[in-house]
Short mmCIF file of C-alpha atoms in Angstrom, two decimals:
data_model
loop_
_atom_site.label_atom_id
_atom_site.label_comp_id
_atom_site.label_asym_id
_atom_site.label_seq_id
_atom_site.Cartn_x
_atom_site.Cartn_y
_atom_site.Cartn_z
CA UNK A 13 -21.35 -25.92 -1.17
CA UNK A 14 -23.58 -27.70 1.35
CA UNK A 15 -20.82 -30.18 1.70
CA UNK A 16 -18.49 -27.24 2.66
CA UNK A 17 -21.09 -25.91 5.02
CA UNK A 18 -21.07 -29.25 6.80
CA UNK A 19 -17.49 -29.28 7.12
CA UNK A 20 -17.04 -25.89 8.70
CA UNK A 21 -20.23 -26.12 10.90
CA UNK A 22 -21.90 -23.12 9.58
CA UNK A 23 -24.89 -22.76 7.24
CA UNK A 24 -25.12 -19.53 5.25
CA UNK A 25 -28.25 -17.45 5.14
CA UNK A 26 -26.92 -15.88 2.02
CA UNK A 27 -25.25 -18.43 -0.10
CA UNK A 28 -24.06 -15.78 -2.58
CA UNK A 29 -21.54 -14.71 -0.08
CA UNK A 30 -20.17 -18.23 0.23
CA UNK A 31 -20.10 -18.45 -3.59
CA UNK A 32 -18.07 -15.23 -3.87
CA UNK A 33 -15.64 -16.42 -1.17
CA UNK A 34 -14.98 -19.55 -3.35
CA UNK A 35 -14.58 -17.61 -6.58
CA UNK A 36 -11.04 -16.83 -7.71
CA UNK A 37 -10.37 -13.78 -10.16
CA UNK A 38 -9.32 -16.12 -12.94
CA UNK A 39 -12.82 -17.71 -12.75
CA UNK A 40 -14.65 -14.47 -12.46
CA UNK A 41 -12.77 -13.02 -15.39
CA UNK A 42 -14.04 -15.94 -17.52
CA UNK A 43 -17.64 -15.42 -16.31
CA UNK A 44 -17.75 -11.56 -15.61
CA UNK A 45 -21.33 -11.56 -16.23
CA UNK A 46 -22.42 -13.73 -13.46
CA UNK A 47 -19.64 -13.98 -10.79
CA UNK A 48 -17.49 -11.56 -8.52
CA UNK A 49 -14.22 -12.78 -7.27
CA UNK A 50 -13.29 -13.08 -3.65
CA UNK A 51 -10.72 -10.23 -3.52
CA UNK A 52 -12.71 -7.73 -1.65
CA UNK A 53 -13.78 -10.42 0.85
CA UNK A 54 -10.30 -11.44 1.28
CA UNK A 55 -9.28 -7.90 2.08
CA UNK A 56 -12.02 -7.83 4.93
CA UNK A 57 -11.25 -11.19 6.24
CA UNK A 58 -7.63 -10.24 6.74
CA UNK A 59 -8.73 -7.64 9.23
CA UNK A 60 -11.35 -9.72 10.86
CA UNK A 61 -8.77 -12.69 11.23
CA UNK A 62 -6.22 -10.20 12.68
CA UNK A 63 -8.54 -8.78 15.12
CA UNK A 64 -9.87 -12.09 16.50
CA UNK A 65 -6.33 -13.54 16.57
CA UNK A 66 -4.81 -10.55 18.44
CA UNK A 67 -7.61 -10.48 20.99
CA UNK A 68 -7.46 -14.27 21.70
CA UNK A 69 -3.57 -13.99 21.96
CA UNK A 70 -3.85 -10.95 24.13
CA UNK A 71 -6.12 -12.70 26.61
CA UNK A 72 -4.59 -16.19 26.60
CA UNK A 73 -0.92 -15.15 26.92
CA UNK A 74 -1.21 -12.47 29.46
CA UNK A 75 2.41 -13.24 30.75
CA UNK A 76 4.09 -12.50 27.24
CA UNK A 77 5.46 -9.27 26.38
CA UNK A 78 4.29 -7.33 23.11
CA UNK A 79 7.12 -8.81 21.14
CA UNK A 80 6.18 -12.38 21.74
CA UNK A 81 2.58 -11.71 21.10
CA UNK A 82 3.41 -10.20 17.86
CA UNK A 83 5.30 -13.23 16.76
CA UNK A 84 2.43 -15.68 17.71
CA UNK A 85 0.07 -13.50 15.75
CA UNK A 86 2.30 -13.29 12.74
CA UNK A 87 2.63 -17.16 12.71
CA UNK A 88 -1.04 -17.76 13.06
CA UNK A 89 -1.92 -15.53 10.24
CA UNK A 90 0.87 -16.06 7.71
CA UNK A 91 0.27 -17.61 4.25
CA UNK A 92 1.75 -20.92 5.11
CA UNK A 93 -0.40 -21.35 8.28
CA UNK A 94 -3.68 -20.27 6.46
CA UNK A 95 -3.17 -22.52 3.69
CA UNK A 96 -2.70 -25.38 6.19
CA UNK A 97 -6.10 -24.35 7.72
CA UNK A 98 -7.60 -24.43 4.18
CA UNK A 99 -6.22 -27.73 3.56
CA UNK A 100 -7.82 -28.98 6.88
CA UNK A 101 -11.36 -28.43 5.21
CA UNK A 102 -10.32 -29.32 1.80
CA UNK A 103 -11.07 -25.74 0.67
CA UNK A 104 -9.10 -26.19 -2.65
CA UNK A 105 -11.78 -28.71 -3.90
CA UNK A 106 -14.57 -26.21 -3.62
CA UNK A 107 -12.83 -23.21 -5.19
CA UNK A 108 -14.06 -21.85 -8.58
CA UNK A 109 -10.75 -21.42 -10.69
CA UNK A 110 -10.16 -20.38 -14.22
CA UNK A 111 -9.01 -22.91 -16.71
CA UNK A 112 -5.21 -21.78 -16.48
CA UNK A 113 -5.31 -22.02 -12.51
CA UNK A 114 -7.17 -25.36 -12.68
CA UNK A 115 -4.65 -26.98 -15.05
CA UNK A 116 -1.53 -25.69 -12.87
CA UNK A 117 -2.54 -26.82 -9.53
CA UNK A 118 -4.23 -23.54 -8.45
CA UNK A 119 -6.22 -25.58 -5.91
CA UNK A 120 -3.19 -26.49 -4.03
CA UNK A 121 -1.34 -23.14 -4.19
CA UNK A 122 -0.73 -21.59 -0.88
CA UNK A 123 -1.48 -17.89 -1.97
CA UNK A 124 -4.67 -18.88 -3.42
CA UNK A 125 -5.65 -21.19 -0.50
CA UNK A 126 -4.87 -18.59 2.09
CA UNK A 127 -6.74 -15.80 0.31
CA UNK A 128 -9.77 -17.88 -0.04
CA UNK A 129 -9.55 -18.83 3.65
CA UNK A 130 -9.59 -15.21 4.57
CA UNK A 131 -12.44 -14.60 2.25
CA UNK A 132 -14.54 -17.35 3.84
CA UNK A 133 -13.69 -15.67 7.20
CA UNK A 134 -15.12 -12.39 5.83
CA UNK A 135 -18.32 -14.23 4.42
CA UNK A 136 -19.11 -15.92 7.61
CA UNK A 137 -18.70 -12.51 9.47
CA UNK A 138 -21.05 -10.63 7.00
CA UNK A 139 -23.53 -13.41 6.96
CA UNK A 140 -23.54 -14.33 10.73
CA UNK A 141 -21.78 -11.69 12.65
CA UNK A 142 -18.49 -11.42 14.70
CA UNK A 143 -19.40 -14.35 17.22
CA UNK A 144 -19.69 -16.78 14.31
CA UNK A 145 -16.55 -15.75 12.67
CA UNK A 146 -14.72 -15.95 16.00
CA UNK A 147 -15.99 -19.44 16.47
CA UNK A 148 -14.81 -20.49 13.09
CA UNK A 149 -11.40 -18.58 13.33
CA UNK A 150 -10.70 -19.92 16.97
CA UNK A 151 -11.15 -23.38 15.88
CA UNK A 152 -7.97 -23.28 14.02
CA UNK A 153 -6.03 -20.46 15.58
CA UNK A 154 -6.32 -21.57 19.25
CA UNK A 155 -4.23 -24.68 18.42
CA UNK A 156 -1.80 -22.78 16.08
CA UNK A 157 -0.68 -20.18 18.65
CA UNK A 158 0.30 -22.82 21.03
CA UNK A 159 3.04 -24.02 18.58
CA UNK A 160 6.40 -22.42 18.49
CA UNK A 161 6.90 -20.58 15.18
CA UNK A 162 9.01 -22.51 12.84
CA UNK A 163 9.53 -19.86 10.11
CA UNK A 164 11.35 -16.75 9.74
CA UNK A 165 8.97 -13.70 9.67
CA UNK A 166 10.97 -10.98 8.32
CA UNK A 167 8.22 -8.49 8.40
CA UNK A 168 8.01 -8.76 12.14
CA UNK A 169 11.65 -8.74 12.67
CA UNK A 170 11.98 -5.59 10.60
CA UNK A 171 9.11 -3.98 12.50
CA UNK A 172 10.74 -4.75 15.84
CA UNK A 173 13.84 -3.07 14.59
CA UNK A 174 12.14 0.06 13.36
CA UNK A 175 9.66 0.60 16.29
CA UNK A 176 12.69 1.27 18.67
CA UNK A 177 12.36 4.59 17.00
CA UNK A 178 8.53 5.48 17.27
CA UNK A 179 8.67 8.37 14.84
CA UNK A 180 9.76 6.03 12.00
CA UNK A 181 7.01 4.55 9.71
CA UNK A 182 7.17 1.53 7.62
CA UNK A 183 5.05 0.90 4.67
CA UNK A 184 4.84 -1.57 1.76
CA UNK A 185 4.07 -0.71 -1.77
CA UNK A 186 3.11 -2.80 -4.76
CA UNK A 187 5.18 -1.33 -7.63
CA UNK A 188 4.60 -4.04 -10.27
CA UNK A 189 2.29 -6.80 -10.97
CA UNK A 190 2.76 -9.17 -14.09
CA UNK A 191 1.95 -12.40 -15.56
CA UNK A 192 -1.27 -14.31 -16.19
CA UNK A 193 -3.62 -15.01 -13.25
CA UNK A 194 -2.29 -18.49 -12.76
CA UNK A 195 1.18 -17.31 -12.65
CA UNK A 196 1.29 -13.92 -11.06
CA UNK A 197 4.60 -12.11 -9.98
CA UNK A 198 4.35 -9.11 -7.55
CA UNK A 199 7.14 -6.78 -6.81
CA UNK A 200 7.02 -4.82 -3.53
CA UNK A 201 9.06 -2.04 -1.91
CA UNK A 202 9.29 -1.55 1.74
CA UNK A 203 9.56 2.26 2.59
CA UNK A 204 10.99 3.64 5.75
CA UNK A 205 9.08 6.99 5.81
CA UNK A 206 9.53 8.00 2.20
CA UNK A 207 12.67 6.03 1.46
CA UNK A 208 12.80 2.73 -0.20
CA UNK A 209 14.99 0.34 1.95
CA UNK A 210 14.18 -3.04 0.27
CA UNK A 211 12.55 -4.71 -2.62
CA UNK A 212 11.01 -8.23 -2.99
CA UNK A 213 9.34 -10.31 -5.63
CA UNK A 214 6.95 -13.27 -5.05
CA UNK A 215 3.78 -15.09 -6.22
CA UNK A 216 1.76 -13.39 -3.78
CA UNK A 217 1.80 -9.95 -2.34
CA UNK A 218 2.51 -11.36 1.16
CA UNK A 219 5.50 -13.33 -0.11
CA UNK A 220 6.78 -10.24 -1.83
CA UNK A 221 6.57 -8.23 1.27
CA UNK A 222 8.35 -10.75 3.13
CA UNK A 223 11.17 -10.80 0.62
CA UNK A 224 11.26 -7.00 0.71
CA UNK A 225 11.65 -7.03 4.53
CA UNK A 226 14.32 -9.63 4.16
CA UNK A 227 16.46 -7.55 1.86
CA UNK A 228 16.06 -4.61 4.16
CA UNK A 229 17.40 -6.61 7.06
CA UNK A 230 20.26 -7.85 5.02
CA UNK A 231 21.19 -4.25 3.98
CA UNK A 232 21.11 -3.34 7.52
CA UNK A 233 23.47 -6.10 8.25
CA UNK A 234 20.90 -8.11 10.43
#
């Protein structure tokens, strides 16, 4: 872990936070008496990342309308981009994975890498505050947001369609989760108010949400 601290340029006061950020649920399940997985940190890190990224884009791209800002943020925080950030610091080599994940390439799986990257952001935030978290995040995001998005973000597109009617509300609901830790499959429904307008499956919740939004757009003829 000392090597990772050198790579990211941040030394933890509480090394347990870093250890937890690197611990996948598959490993924690095999060592439940000693380890906590990084899922709670990932939850927090997602919000910290979103806030830092949104603030940076808002300040740096004052000439862009809200829709373009949203696209830039979506690209910077999507699973594919976060996995690329994780690979830049060789994060996969430091992850604690269960035997199943270890033998099936979990250290290279985008969903695991992106979640661990978000968990690492949360760990830095809790250990050193928002300024240290911002320094870490912007060392990646500042370059990423300058690029033109090269992927189809169905969630953002669907949101742009729906927000034309402010009273309408979108929500994503996980309806099923199956398979072993190293081969999960999530099923997600996207709801418009209380009505399901699309379903999707994926190896991560984010992927399943994108697929649900894609189906919703297709059903709308878009």
